[in-house]
PDB file of C-alpha atoms and ligand atoms in Angstrom:
ATOM      1  CA  MET A   1      -0.204 -39.711  11.335  1.00  0.00           C
ATOM      2  CA  SER A   2      -0.796 -36.118  10.210  1.00  0.00           C
ATOM      3  CA  VAL A   3      -3.158 -33.173  10.663  1.00  0.00           C
ATOM      4  CA  LEU A   4      -3.991 -30.442   8.108  1.00  0.00           C
ATOM      5  CA  VAL A   5      -4.946 -26.937   9.284  1.00  0.00           C
ATOM      6  CA  ARG A   6      -6.160 -24.021   7.200  1.00  0.00           C
ATOM      7  CA  VAL A   7      -5.615 -20.508   8.508  1.00  0.00           C
ATOM      8  CA  PRO A   8      -6.842 -17.221   7.015  1.00  0.00           C
ATOM      9  CA  ALA A   9      -5.129 -13.888   6.369  1.00  0.00           C
ATOM     10  CA  LYS A  10      -6.225 -10.762   8.237  1.00  0.00           C
ATOM     11  CA  VAL A  11      -7.083  -7.275   7.153  1.00  0.00           C
ATOM     12  CA  ASN A  12      -7.423  -4.322   9.526  1.00  0.00           C
ATOM     13  CA  LEU A  13     -10.585  -2.328   8.791  1.00  0.00           C
ATOM     14  CA  VAL A  14      -9.242   0.369  11.074  1.00  0.00           C
ATOM     15  CA  LEU A  15      -5.712   0.428  12.456  1.00  0.00           C
ATOM     16  CA  GLY A  16      -5.369   3.188  15.024  1.00  0.00           C
ATOM     17  CA  VAL A  17      -1.819   3.438  16.347  1.00  0.00           C
ATOM     18  CA  GLY A  18      -1.041   5.198  19.628  1.00  0.00           C
ATOM     19  CA  PRO A  19       2.203   6.199  21.287  1.00  0.00           C
ATOM     20  CA  ARG A  20       5.171   3.854  21.518  1.00  0.00           C
ATOM     21  CA  ARG A  21       5.091   2.038  24.853  1.00  0.00           C
ATOM     22  CA  ASP A  22       8.031   1.340  27.137  1.00  0.00           C
ATOM     23  CA  ASP A  23       8.188  -2.260  25.844  1.00  0.00           C
ATOM     24  CA  GLY A  24       8.709  -0.962  22.262  1.00  0.00           C
ATOM     25  CA  PHE A  25       5.213  -1.921  21.058  1.00  0.00           C
ATOM     26  CA  HIS A  26       2.532   0.607  20.138  1.00  0.00           C
ATOM     27  CA  GLU A  27      -0.900   0.750  21.707  1.00  0.00           C
ATOM     28  CA  LEU A  28      -3.442  -0.218  19.023  1.00  0.00           C
ATOM     29  CA  ALA A  29      -7.177   0.145  18.459  1.00  0.00           C
ATOM     30  CA  THR A  30      -8.007  -2.074  15.507  1.00  0.00           C
ATOM     31  CA  VAL A  31     -10.842  -4.059  13.955  1.00  0.00           C
ATOM     32  CA  TYR A  32      -9.607  -7.264  12.381  1.00  0.00           C
ATOM     33  CA  GLN A  33     -11.417  -9.155   9.636  1.00  0.00           C
ATOM     34  CA  ALA A  34     -10.281 -12.664   8.625  1.00  0.00           C
ATOM     35  CA  VAL A  35     -10.395 -13.160   4.831  1.00  0.00           C
ATOM     36  CA  ASP A  36     -10.433 -16.317   2.740  1.00  0.00           C
ATOM     37  CA  LEU A  37      -6.838 -16.249   1.598  1.00  0.00           C
ATOM     38  CA  TYR A  38      -5.363 -19.268   3.372  1.00  0.00           C
ATOM     39  CA  ASP A  39      -2.068 -20.797   4.382  1.00  0.00           C
ATOM     40  CA  GLU A  40      -2.170 -24.554   4.970  1.00  0.00           C
ATOM     41  CA  ILE A  41      -0.062 -26.232   7.625  1.00  0.00           C
ATOM     42  CA  ARG A  42       0.361 -29.993   7.621  1.00  0.00           C
ATOM     43  CA  ALA A  43       1.818 -31.392  10.849  1.00  0.00           C
ATOM     44  CA  THR A  44       3.206 -34.935  10.636  1.00  0.00           C
ATOM     45  CA  ALA A  45       4.264 -36.923  13.698  1.00  0.00           C
ATOM     46  CA  ARG A  46       7.931 -37.833  14.236  1.00  0.00           C
ATOM     47  CA  ASP A  47       9.196 -40.538  16.508  1.00  0.00           C
ATOM     48  CA  ASP A  48      11.926 -38.274  17.886  1.00  0.00           C
ATOM     49  CA  ASP A  49      11.679 -34.804  19.439  1.00  0.00           C
ATOM     50  CA  ARG A  50      12.853 -32.729  16.436  1.00  0.00           C
ATOM     51  CA  VAL A  51      10.767 -29.888  15.006  1.00  0.00           C
ATOM     52  CA  THR A  52      11.286 -29.195  11.284  1.00  0.00           C
ATOM     53  CA  VAL A  53       9.570 -26.949   8.722  1.00  0.00           C
ATOM     54  CA  ARG A  54       9.367 -26.758   4.930  1.00  0.00           C
ATOM     55  CA  THR A  55       7.659 -23.797   3.253  1.00  0.00           C
ATOM     56  CA  GLN A  56       6.230 -23.738  -0.240  1.00  0.00           C
ATOM     57  CA  VAL A  57       4.775 -20.580  -1.752  1.00  0.00           C
ATOM     58  CA  GLU A  58       1.763 -21.108  -4.015  1.00  0.00           C
ATOM     59  CA  ALA A  59       2.664 -18.331  -6.444  1.00  0.00           C
ATOM     60  CA  ASP A  60       6.152 -19.807  -6.872  1.00  0.00           C
ATOM     61  CA  GLY A  61       4.917 -23.195  -8.133  1.00  0.00           C
ATOM     62  CA  THR A  62       6.751 -26.098  -6.565  1.00  0.00           C
ATOM     63  CA  GLY A  63       9.898 -24.230  -5.528  1.00  0.00           C
ATOM     64  CA  GLU A  64      10.741 -24.110  -1.853  1.00  0.00           C
ATOM     65  CA  ARG A  65      10.907 -20.644  -0.401  1.00  0.00           C
ATOM     66  CA  THR A  66      14.430 -19.653   0.562  1.00  0.00           C
ATOM     67  CA  ASP A  67      13.651 -16.295   2.235  1.00  0.00           C
ATOM     68  CA  VAL A  68      11.331 -17.876   4.828  1.00  0.00           C
ATOM     69  CA  PRO A  69      13.656 -19.220   7.557  1.00  0.00           C
ATOM     70  CA  ASP A  70      13.532 -22.936   8.410  1.00  0.00           C
ATOM     71  CA  ASP A  71      14.973 -22.593  11.908  1.00  0.00           C
ATOM     72  CA  GLU A  72      13.759 -21.046  15.162  1.00  0.00           C
ATOM     73  CA  ARG A  73      13.224 -17.678  13.437  1.00  0.00           C
ATOM     74  CA  ASN A  74      10.272 -19.358  11.666  1.00  0.00           C
ATOM     75  CA  LEU A  75       7.092 -18.561  13.600  1.00  0.00           C
ATOM     76  CA  ALA A  76       5.563 -21.986  12.898  1.00  0.00           C
ATOM     77  CA  VAL A  77       8.615 -23.647  14.467  1.00  0.00           C
ATOM     78  CA  ARG A  78       8.466 -21.280  17.430  1.00  0.00           C
ATOM     79  CA  ALA A  79       4.775 -22.109  17.902  1.00  0.00           C
ATOM     80  CA  ALA A  80       5.472 -25.859  17.954  1.00  0.00           C
ATOM     81  CA  LEU A  81       8.349 -25.372  20.426  1.00  0.00           C
ATOM     82  CA  ALA A  82       6.192 -23.157  22.687  1.00  0.00           C
ATOM     83  CA  LEU A  83       3.390 -25.729  22.728  1.00  0.00           C
ATOM     84  CA  ARG A  84       5.855 -28.549  23.410  1.00  0.00           C
ATOM     85  CA  ALA A  85       7.351 -26.578  26.319  1.00  0.00           C
ATOM     86  CA  TYR A  86       3.831 -25.989  27.684  1.00  0.00           C
ATOM     87  CA  ALA A  87       3.006 -29.709  27.383  1.00  0.00           C
ATOM     88  CA  ASP A  88       6.397 -30.565  28.900  1.00  0.00           C
ATOM     89  CA  GLN A  89       6.733 -33.731  26.788  1.00  0.00           C
ATOM     90  CA  PRO A  90       9.480 -34.784  24.299  1.00  0.00           C
ATOM     91  CA  LEU A  91       7.288 -34.300  21.201  1.00  0.00           C
ATOM     92  CA  GLY A  92       8.453 -33.889  17.581  1.00  0.00           C
ATOM     93  CA  VAL A  93       6.792 -32.751  14.360  1.00  0.00           C
ATOM     94  CA  ASP A  94       7.474 -32.112  10.676  1.00  0.00           C
ATOM     95  CA  LEU A  95       5.615 -28.985   9.554  1.00  0.00           C
ATOM     96  CA  ALA A  96       4.864 -28.400   5.866  1.00  0.00           C
ATOM     97  CA  VAL A  97       3.549 -24.901   5.158  1.00  0.00           C
ATOM     98  CA  ARG A  98       1.842 -24.024   1.869  1.00  0.00           C
ATOM     99  CA  LYS A  99       1.590 -20.262   1.627  1.00  0.00           C
ATOM    100  CA  SER A 100      -1.019 -18.288  -0.268  1.00  0.00           C
ATOM    101  CA  ILE A 101      -0.865 -15.288   2.097  1.00  0.00           C
ATOM    102  CA  PRO A 102       1.737 -12.776   0.822  1.00  0.00           C
ATOM    103  CA  VAL A 103       5.098 -13.011   2.629  1.00  0.00           C
ATOM    104  CA  ALA A 104       5.931  -9.764   4.554  1.00  0.00           C
ATOM    105  CA  GLY A 105       2.813  -8.217   3.009  1.00  0.00           C
ATOM    106  CA  GLY A 106       0.975  -6.772   6.020  1.00  0.00           C
ATOM    107  CA  MET A 107      -1.637  -9.563   6.068  1.00  0.00           C
ATOM    108  CA  ALA A 108      -0.183 -11.514   9.020  1.00  0.00           C
ATOM    109  CA  GLY A 109       1.238 -14.335   6.892  1.00  0.00           C
ATOM    110  CA  GLY A 110       3.916 -15.265   9.450  1.00  0.00           C
ATOM    111  CA  SER A 111       1.421 -14.993  12.312  1.00  0.00           C
ATOM    112  CA  ALA A 112      -1.003 -17.221  10.389  1.00  0.00           C
ATOM    113  CA  ASP A 113       1.627 -19.953  10.253  1.00  0.00           C
ATOM    114  CA  ALA A 114       2.155 -19.640  14.023  1.00  0.00           C
ATOM    115  CA  ALA A 115      -1.602 -19.895  14.686  1.00  0.00           C
ATOM    116  CA  GLY A 116      -1.865 -22.821  12.247  1.00  0.00           C
ATOM    117  CA  ALA A 117       1.051 -24.672  13.852  1.00  0.00           C
ATOM    118  CA  LEU A 118      -0.461 -24.233  17.342  1.00  0.00           C
ATOM    119  CA  VAL A 119      -3.797 -25.686  16.219  1.00  0.00           C
ATOM    120  CA  ALA A 120      -2.165 -28.473  14.163  1.00  0.00           C
ATOM    121  CA  CYS A 121       0.261 -29.601  16.897  1.00  0.00           C
ATOM    122  CA  ASN A 122      -2.445 -29.398  19.577  1.00  0.00           C
ATOM    123  CA  ALA A 123      -4.507 -31.867  17.513  1.00  0.00           C
ATOM    124  CA  LEU A 124      -1.572 -34.046  16.351  1.00  0.00           C
ATOM    125  CA  TRP A 125      -0.162 -34.440  19.863  1.00  0.00           C
ATOM    126  CA  GLY A 126      -3.629 -35.003  21.360  1.00  0.00           C
ATOM    127  CA  LEU A 127      -3.124 -32.238  23.933  1.00  0.00           C
ATOM    128  CA  GLY A 128      -6.755 -31.088  23.918  1.00  0.00           C
ATOM    129  CA  LEU A 129      -6.053 -27.422  24.763  1.00  0.00           C
ATOM    130  CA  THR A 130      -8.994 -25.072  24.221  1.00  0.00           C
ATOM    131  CA  ARG A 131      -8.697 -21.878  22.175  1.00  0.00           C
ATOM    132  CA  GLU A 132      -8.693 -19.922  25.463  1.00  0.00           C
ATOM    133  CA  GLN A 133      -5.723 -21.995  26.640  1.00  0.00           C
ATOM    134  CA  LEU A 134      -3.873 -21.502  23.337  1.00  0.00           C
ATOM    135  CA  GLU A 135      -4.407 -17.711  23.349  1.00  0.00           C
ATOM    136  CA  PRO A 136      -1.637 -16.733  25.822  1.00  0.00           C
ATOM    137  CA  LEU A 137       0.880 -18.877  23.886  1.00  0.00           C
ATOM    138  CA  ALA A 138      -0.370 -17.207  20.694  1.00  0.00           C
ATOM    139  CA  ALA A 139       0.069 -13.697  22.161  1.00  0.00           C
ATOM    140  CA  ASP A 140       3.702 -14.475  23.071  1.00  0.00           C
ATOM    141  CA  LEU A 141       4.360 -15.460  19.439  1.00  0.00           C
ATOM    142  CA  GLY A 142       3.034 -12.205  17.912  1.00  0.00           C
ATOM    143  CA  SER A 143       0.404  -9.503  18.262  1.00  0.00           C
ATOM    144  CA  ASP A 144      -1.864 -10.857  15.476  1.00  0.00           C
ATOM    145  CA  VAL A 145      -1.631 -14.557  16.370  1.00  0.00           C
ATOM    146  CA  PRO A 146      -4.529 -14.671  18.910  1.00  0.00           C
ATOM    147  CA  PHE A 147      -6.868 -13.111  16.330  1.00  0.00           C
ATOM    148  CA  LEU A 148      -5.971 -15.762  13.747  1.00  0.00           C
ATOM    149  CA  LEU A 149      -7.099 -18.480  16.165  1.00  0.00           C
ATOM    150  CA  HIS A 150     -10.394 -16.622  16.446  1.00  0.00           C
ATOM    151  CA  GLY A 151     -11.256 -15.252  12.971  1.00  0.00           C
ATOM    152  CA  GLY A 152     -14.408 -13.317  12.063  1.00  0.00           C
ATOM    153  CA  HIS A 153     -14.598  -9.635  13.037  1.00  0.00           C
ATOM    154  CA  VAL A 154     -12.792  -8.783  16.260  1.00  0.00           C
ATOM    155  CA  ILE A 155     -11.728  -5.557  17.985  1.00  0.00           C
ATOM    156  CA  GLY A 156      -8.058  -5.691  19.006  1.00  0.00           C
ATOM    157  CA  ALA A 157      -6.620  -3.563  21.830  1.00  0.00           C
ATOM    158  CA  GLY A 158      -3.319  -3.510  23.723  1.00  0.00           C
ATOM    159  CA  ARG A 159      -0.662  -4.380  21.120  1.00  0.00           C
ATOM    160  CA  GLY A 160      -3.426  -6.146  19.144  1.00  0.00           C
ATOM    161  CA  GLU A 161      -3.671  -9.274  21.291  1.00  0.00           C
ATOM    162  CA  GLN A 162      -6.597  -8.241  23.553  1.00  0.00           C
ATOM    163  CA  LEU A 163      -9.698  -9.358  21.672  1.00  0.00           C
ATOM    164  CA  THR A 164     -13.395  -8.467  21.792  1.00  0.00           C
ATOM    165  CA  PRO A 165     -15.590 -10.058  19.092  1.00  0.00           C
ATOM    166  CA  VAL A 166     -17.841  -7.692  17.114  1.00  0.00           C
ATOM    167  CA  LEU A 167     -21.425  -8.884  17.052  1.00  0.00           C
ATOM    168  CA  ALA A 168     -22.553  -8.191  13.498  1.00  0.00           C
ATOM    169  CA  PRO A 169     -24.775 -10.018  11.008  1.00  0.00           C
ATOM    170  CA  THR A 170     -23.005 -12.286   8.559  1.00  0.00           C
ATOM    171  CA  ALA A 171     -22.614  -9.938   5.609  1.00  0.00           C
ATOM    172  CA  SER A 172     -19.701 -10.685   3.262  1.00  0.00           C
ATOM    173  CA  TYR A 173     -17.253  -8.050   2.084  1.00  0.00           C
ATOM    174  CA  HIS A 174     -15.359  -8.339  -1.192  1.00  0.00           C
ATOM    175  CA  TRP A 175     -11.739  -7.325  -1.599  1.00  0.00           C
ATOM    176  CA  VAL A 176      -9.210  -7.089  -4.375  1.00  0.00           C
ATOM    177  CA  ILE A 177      -5.733  -7.586  -2.964  1.00  0.00           C
ATOM    178  CA  VAL A 178      -2.707  -6.254  -4.831  1.00  0.00           C
ATOM    179  CA  THR A 179       0.628  -7.644  -3.702  1.00  0.00           C
ATOM    180  CA  ALA A 180       4.130  -6.265  -4.222  1.00  0.00           C
ATOM    181  CA  ASP A 181       7.322  -8.158  -5.068  1.00  0.00           C
ATOM    182  CA  ASP A 182       9.299  -6.824  -2.115  1.00  0.00           C
ATOM    183  CA  GLY A 183       7.816  -7.046   1.385  1.00  0.00           C
ATOM    184  CA  LEU A 184       8.043  -4.340   4.043  1.00  0.00           C
ATOM    185  CA  SER A 185       9.410  -5.017   7.529  1.00  0.00           C
ATOM    186  CA  THR A 186       6.758  -4.331  10.191  1.00  0.00           C
ATOM    187  CA  PRO A 187       9.298  -2.860  12.691  1.00  0.00           C
ATOM    188  CA  ASP A 188      10.614  -0.522   9.927  1.00  0.00           C
ATOM    189  CA  VAL A 189       7.093   0.814   9.271  1.00  0.00           C
ATOM    190  CA  TYR A 190       6.434   1.380  12.989  1.00  0.00           C
ATOM    191  CA  ALA A 191       9.829   3.144  13.212  1.00  0.00           C
ATOM    192  CA  GLU A 192       8.749   5.397  10.317  1.00  0.00           C
ATOM    193  CA  PHE A 193       5.480   6.064  12.191  1.00  0.00           C
ATOM    194  CA  ASP A 194       7.605   7.235  15.150  1.00  0.00           C
ATOM    195  CA  ARG A 195       9.682   9.471  12.845  1.00  0.00           C
ATOM    196  CA  VAL A 196       6.551  11.021  11.266  1.00  0.00           C
ATOM    197  CA  ASN A 197       5.183  11.758  14.737  1.00  0.00           C
ATOM    198  CA  VAL A 198       8.353  12.934  16.434  1.00  0.00           C
ATOM    199  CA  GLY A 199       7.634  15.973  18.614  1.00  0.00           C
ATOM    200  CA  ARG A 200       3.849  15.432  18.380  1.00  0.00           C
ATOM    201  CA  ALA A 201       1.594  14.115  21.123  1.00  0.00           C
ATOM    202  CA  VAL A 202       0.135  10.939  19.565  1.00  0.00           C
ATOM    203  CA  PRO A 203      -3.409  10.524  20.917  1.00  0.00           C
ATOM    204  CA  ASP A 204      -4.668   7.229  22.336  1.00  0.00           C
ATOM    205  CA  PRO A 205      -6.244   5.323  19.449  1.00  0.00           C
ATOM    206  CA  ARG A 206      -9.912   4.403  19.363  1.00  0.00           C
ATOM    207  CA  VAL A 207     -12.225   2.426  17.104  1.00  0.00           C
ATOM    208  CA  PRO A 208     -14.751   4.842  15.522  1.00  0.00           C
ATOM    209  CA  ASP A 209     -18.396   4.131  16.397  1.00  0.00           C
ATOM    210  CA  GLU A 210     -19.275   4.635  12.708  1.00  0.00           C
ATOM    211  CA  LEU A 211     -17.193   1.608  11.748  1.00  0.00           C
ATOM    212  CA  ILE A 212     -18.998  -0.683  14.184  1.00  0.00           C
ATOM    213  CA  ALA A 213     -22.322   0.776  12.968  1.00  0.00           C
ATOM    214  CA  ALA A 214     -21.317   0.055   9.339  1.00  0.00           C
ATOM    215  CA  LEU A 215     -20.527  -3.579  10.227  1.00  0.00           C
ATOM    216  CA  ARG A 216     -23.842  -3.910  12.081  1.00  0.00           C
ATOM    217  CA  ALA A 217     -25.625  -2.517   8.994  1.00  0.00           C
ATOM    218  CA  GLY A 218     -23.608  -4.911   6.774  1.00  0.00           C
ATOM    219  CA  ASP A 219     -23.137  -2.107   4.241  1.00  0.00           C
ATOM    220  CA  PRO A 220     -19.909  -1.992   2.178  1.00  0.00           C
ATOM    221  CA  PHE A 221     -20.584   1.634   1.129  1.00  0.00           C
ATOM    222  CA  ASP A 222     -20.752   2.754   4.780  1.00  0.00           C
ATOM    223  CA  LEU A 223     -17.730   0.615   5.604  1.00  0.00           C
ATOM    224  CA  ALA A 224     -15.731   2.188   2.754  1.00  0.00           C
ATOM    225  CA  LEU A 225     -16.155   5.616   4.398  1.00  0.00           C
ATOM    226  CA  CYS A 226     -14.676   4.313   7.672  1.00  0.00           C
ATOM    227  CA  LEU A 227     -11.593   2.338   6.559  1.00  0.00           C
ATOM    228  CA  SER A 228      -8.415   3.893   7.950  1.00  0.00           C
ATOM    229  CA  ASN A 229      -4.863   2.932   8.747  1.00  0.00           C
ATOM    230  CA  ASP A 230      -2.400   5.025  10.758  1.00  0.00           C
ATOM    231  CA  LEU A 231       0.461   2.997   9.224  1.00  0.00           C
ATOM    232  CA  GLN A 232      -0.565   4.054   5.706  1.00  0.00           C
ATOM    233  CA  GLU A 233       1.411   7.340   5.631  1.00  0.00           C
ATOM    234  CA  PRO A 234       4.582   5.730   7.029  1.00  0.00           C
ATOM    235  CA  ALA A 235       4.261   2.824   4.552  1.00  0.00           C
ATOM    236  CA  LEU A 236       3.744   5.282   1.667  1.00  0.00           C
ATOM    237  CA  ARG A 237       6.819   7.257   2.753  1.00  0.00           C
ATOM    238  CA  LEU A 238       8.815   4.035   2.423  1.00  0.00           C
ATOM    239  CA  ARG A 239       7.069   2.995  -0.845  1.00  0.00           C
ATOM    240  CA  PRO A 240       5.693   6.139  -2.577  1.00  0.00           C
ATOM    241  CA  GLU A 241       4.774   4.116  -5.686  1.00  0.00           C
ATOM    242  CA  LEU A 242       1.937   2.412  -3.742  1.00  0.00           C
ATOM    243  CA  ARG A 243      -0.028   5.657  -4.014  1.00  0.00           C
ATOM    244  CA  ARG A 244      -0.430   4.896  -7.726  1.00  0.00           C
ATOM    245  CA  THR A 245      -1.762   1.412  -6.920  1.00  0.00           C
ATOM    246  CA  LEU A 246      -4.376   2.891  -4.563  1.00  0.00           C
ATOM    247  CA  GLU A 247      -5.432   5.390  -7.247  1.00  0.00           C
ATOM    248  CA  ALA A 248      -5.531   2.748  -9.991  1.00  0.00           C
ATOM    249  CA  GLY A 249      -7.768   0.536  -7.837  1.00  0.00           C
ATOM    250  CA  GLU A 250     -10.226   3.334  -7.157  1.00  0.00           C
ATOM    251  CA  ARG A 251     -10.210   4.338 -10.862  1.00  0.00           C
ATOM    252  CA  ALA A 252     -10.963   0.722 -11.785  1.00  0.00           C
ATOM    253  CA  GLY A 253     -14.129   0.840  -9.655  1.00  0.00           C
ATOM    254  CA  ALA A 254     -13.215  -0.071  -6.062  1.00  0.00           C
ATOM    255  CA  LEU A 255     -15.093   1.849  -3.353  1.00  0.00           C
ATOM    256  CA  VAL A 256     -11.831   2.716  -1.618  1.00  0.00           C
ATOM    257  CA  GLY A 257      -8.229   1.581  -1.347  1.00  0.00           C
ATOM    258  CA  VAL A 258      -6.147   1.274   1.809  1.00  0.00           C
ATOM    259  CA  ILE A 259      -2.750  -0.153   2.702  1.00  0.00           C
ATOM    260  CA  SER A 260      -3.025  -3.484   4.535  1.00  0.00           C
ATOM    261  CA  GLY A 261      -1.476  -3.310   8.020  1.00  0.00           C
ATOM    262  CA  SER A 262       2.171  -2.325   7.660  1.00  0.00           C
ATOM    263  CA  GLY A 263       2.041  -2.881   3.874  1.00  0.00           C
ATOM    264  CA  PRO A 264       3.013  -3.112   1.110  1.00  0.00           C
ATOM    265  CA  THR A 265      -0.141  -5.040   0.106  1.00  0.00           C
ATOM    266  CA  VAL A 266      -2.968  -2.788  -1.133  1.00  0.00           C
ATOM    267  CA  LEU A 267      -6.586  -3.640  -0.209  1.00  0.00           C
ATOM    268  CA  LEU A 268      -9.434  -2.500  -2.448  1.00  0.00           C
ATOM    269  CA  LEU A 269     -12.910  -2.779  -0.972  1.00  0.00           C
ATOM    270  CA  CYS A 270     -15.534  -3.425  -3.660  1.00  0.00           C
ATOM    271  CA  ALA A 271     -19.331  -3.101  -3.617  1.00  0.00           C
ATOM    272  CA  ASN A 272     -19.927  -6.777  -4.443  1.00  0.00           C
ATOM    273  CA  ALA A 273     -18.300  -9.910  -5.891  1.00  0.00           C
ATOM    274  CA  GLU A 274     -18.977  -8.939  -9.542  1.00  0.00           C
ATOM    275  CA  ARG A 275     -17.364  -5.528  -9.107  1.00  0.00           C
ATOM    276  CA  ALA A 276     -14.358  -7.146  -7.395  1.00  0.00           C
ATOM    277  CA  THR A 277     -13.910  -9.456 -10.398  1.00  0.00           C
ATOM    278  CA  GLU A 278     -14.029  -6.454 -12.761  1.00  0.00           C
ATOM    279  CA  VAL A 279     -11.527  -4.441 -10.700  1.00  0.00           C
ATOM    280  CA  ALA A 280      -9.190  -7.445 -10.438  1.00  0.00           C
ATOM    281  CA  SER A 281      -9.264  -8.048 -14.187  1.00  0.00           C
ATOM    282  CA  VAL A 282      -8.550  -4.376 -15.007  1.00  0.00           C
ATOM    283  CA  LEU A 283      -5.531  -4.358 -12.666  1.00  0.00           C
ATOM    284  CA  ALA A 284      -4.250  -7.812 -13.683  1.00  0.00           C
ATOM    285  CA  ALA A 285      -4.312  -6.759 -17.353  1.00  0.00           C
ATOM    286  CA  THR A 286      -1.663  -4.075 -16.730  1.00  0.00           C
ATOM    287  CA  ASP A 287       1.112  -6.447 -15.578  1.00  0.00           C
ATOM    288  CA  ASP A 288       2.143  -3.692 -13.120  1.00  0.00           C
ATOM    289  CA  TYR A 289       1.686  -5.778  -9.970  1.00  0.00           C
ATOM    290  CA  ALA A 290       3.217  -8.917  -8.460  1.00  0.00           C
ATOM    291  CA  ASP A 291      -0.200 -10.507  -8.008  1.00  0.00           C
ATOM    292  CA  VAL A 292      -3.856  -9.438  -8.056  1.00  0.00           C
ATOM    293  CA  LEU A 293      -6.042 -11.626  -5.808  1.00  0.00           C
ATOM    294  CA  GLN A 294      -9.651 -11.630  -4.699  1.00  0.00           C
ATOM    295  CA  ALA A 295     -10.810 -12.398  -1.185  1.00  0.00           C
ATOM    296  CA  ARG A 296     -13.963 -12.376   0.895  1.00  0.00           C
ATOM    297  CA  GLY A 297     -14.426 -11.888   4.611  1.00  0.00           C
ATOM    298  CA  PRO A 298     -15.172 -12.524   7.362  1.00  0.00           C
ATOM    299  CA  VAL A 299     -14.272 -16.222   7.686  1.00  0.00           C
ATOM    300  CA  PRO A 300     -13.411 -18.350  10.753  1.00  0.00           C
ATOM    301  CA  GLY A 301      -9.877 -18.589  12.163  1.00  0.00           C
ATOM    302  CA  ALA A 302      -7.427 -21.520  12.097  1.00  0.00           C
ATOM    303  CA  ARG A 303      -9.283 -24.842  11.793  1.00  0.00           C
ATOM    304  CA  VAL A 304      -8.391 -28.516  11.349  1.00  0.00           C
ATOM    305  CA  VAL A 305      -9.580 -29.542   7.865  1.00  0.00           C
ATOM    306  CA  GLY A 306      -8.068 -32.998   7.516  1.00  0.00           C
TER     307      GLY A 306
HETATM  308  O1  C5P B   1       3.904  -8.658  17.548  1.00  0.00           O
HETATM  309  P1  C5P B   1       4.719  -8.799  16.316  1.00  0.00           P
HETATM  310  O2  C5P B   1       5.881  -9.742  16.511  1.00  0.00           O
HETATM  311  O3  C5P B   1       3.929  -9.134  15.105  1.00  0.00           O
HETATM  312  O4  C5P B   1       5.345  -7.368  16.051  1.00  0.00           O
HETATM  313  C1  C5P B   1       6.398  -7.156  15.137  1.00  0.00           C
HETATM  314  C2  C5P B   1       6.979  -5.788  15.361  1.00  0.00           C
HETATM  315  O5  C5P B   1       6.019  -4.779  15.001  1.00  0.00           O
HETATM  316  C3  C5P B   1       7.328  -5.478  16.798  1.00  0.00           C
HETATM  317  O6  C5P B   1       8.640  -5.911  17.097  1.00  0.00           O
HETATM  318  C4  C5P B   1       7.235  -3.954  16.833  1.00  0.00           C
HETATM  319  O7  C5P B   1       8.370  -3.373  16.259  1.00  0.00           O
HETATM  320  C5  C5P B   1       6.073  -3.691  15.902  1.00  0.00           C
HETATM  321  N1  C5P B   1       4.784  -3.568  16.605  1.00  0.00           N
HETATM  322  C6  C5P B   1       4.522  -2.444  17.377  1.00  0.00           C
HETATM  323  N2  C5P B   1       3.330  -2.325  18.021  1.00  0.00           N
HETATM  324  C7  C5P B   1       2.387  -3.283  17.916  1.00  0.00           C
HETATM  325  C8  C5P B   1       2.616  -4.435  17.131  1.00  0.00           C
HETATM  326  C9  C5P B   1       3.832  -4.542  16.491  1.00  0.00           C
HETATM  327  O8  C5P B   1       5.370  -1.539  17.479  1.00  0.00           O
HETATM  328  N3  C5P B   1       1.227  -3.116  18.549  1.00  0.00           N
END
C-alpha cells in the first residue's frame, strides 16, 4: 500500500525581514507564490514502526543523494515522526523522495518534503486530519511548511507561518529559475542580514499595497516593479557572482531578476511563457549555470496524486 504526493516549490514575491526576535527568528512580511517545480514523495506502509527515507535528485539521474541526510535531520522523516507522535500509534513508513526543487536553493525544497510527508502519511495511515489540523505540526517543522500545504498566493507573517490567502484572479506568472551548484545555508544568510544591519534600527516589515494591487490586476509588468527581497544584499555579500546572473537574466529579456529567499537560486520574472523560453535558452546556451529551469505560478500546495 502506498501514496504519492506532489508538492511545489515556493518563491517570495516580497520578503520583508524585520528585527531578530528573542527566539532567534526574524519577523517577516512576505507574499508566497507556489510554482510548478515539484518534489514527489511516495509513502509506503511498513508492518513495523520504523521510518526510513531515500532521496533521489532528478538532475543527478538515478544516483542517490548523499548530502541530503537520511536520519532525523531529514525534514520528511521529522514530519512522519511528528505525525506519528500526534496520532499516538506505532506506525511505520518508507519515504521515497524524488527532488526537482533545488537543494539548499532558497525555494523551500526541504520544507516541501516535510509538507509532502505530512500529507502522504496522513493519507497512508488513514488519519483523516484536515489541513487546519496539519498546520501547527507543519509550523513546528519549519517556517515555510504551512504555506506548502496551502499553495497559491499567500501573505506570510510572524516567522512566515501565519498565513492569509491573497484573493486575486487566476493569472499565471512565468519564471526562469537559475540554480547554483553550491547551496547557501538559510541561517548563514540571516546571520549576514544581522551583520549588515548591526547598529541600525531595522523597521517592522510590511507587504507593499502596490504588490497586492499588481496581483489583483494580474499584470506581470506591475508585479516586476514590486518584487523585493531583504535577504538579497546579504546573499550577494556571500555570493557576489550572483549579481552577474541577475544582470545576464535581465539582459536576456527578463522583466526583473531577484534572489529567491535566502538564495543562491536566481528568479527571473518574464512577461509571458514565450519570453521565458527565450530567456531560458539564452542562459542555458552559456553553460555558466548549474541548471536553467522554467516554472509557472501560482499552483496548489501539497496534494495526493496517486
Ligand atoms: O523555519 P526554518 O527552519 O526554515 O528556519 C531556518 C533558519 O532560518 C532558522 O533557524 C533561522 O536561523 C532562520 N530564520 C529566521 N527567521 C525566519 C525564518 C528563518 O531567522 N523568519
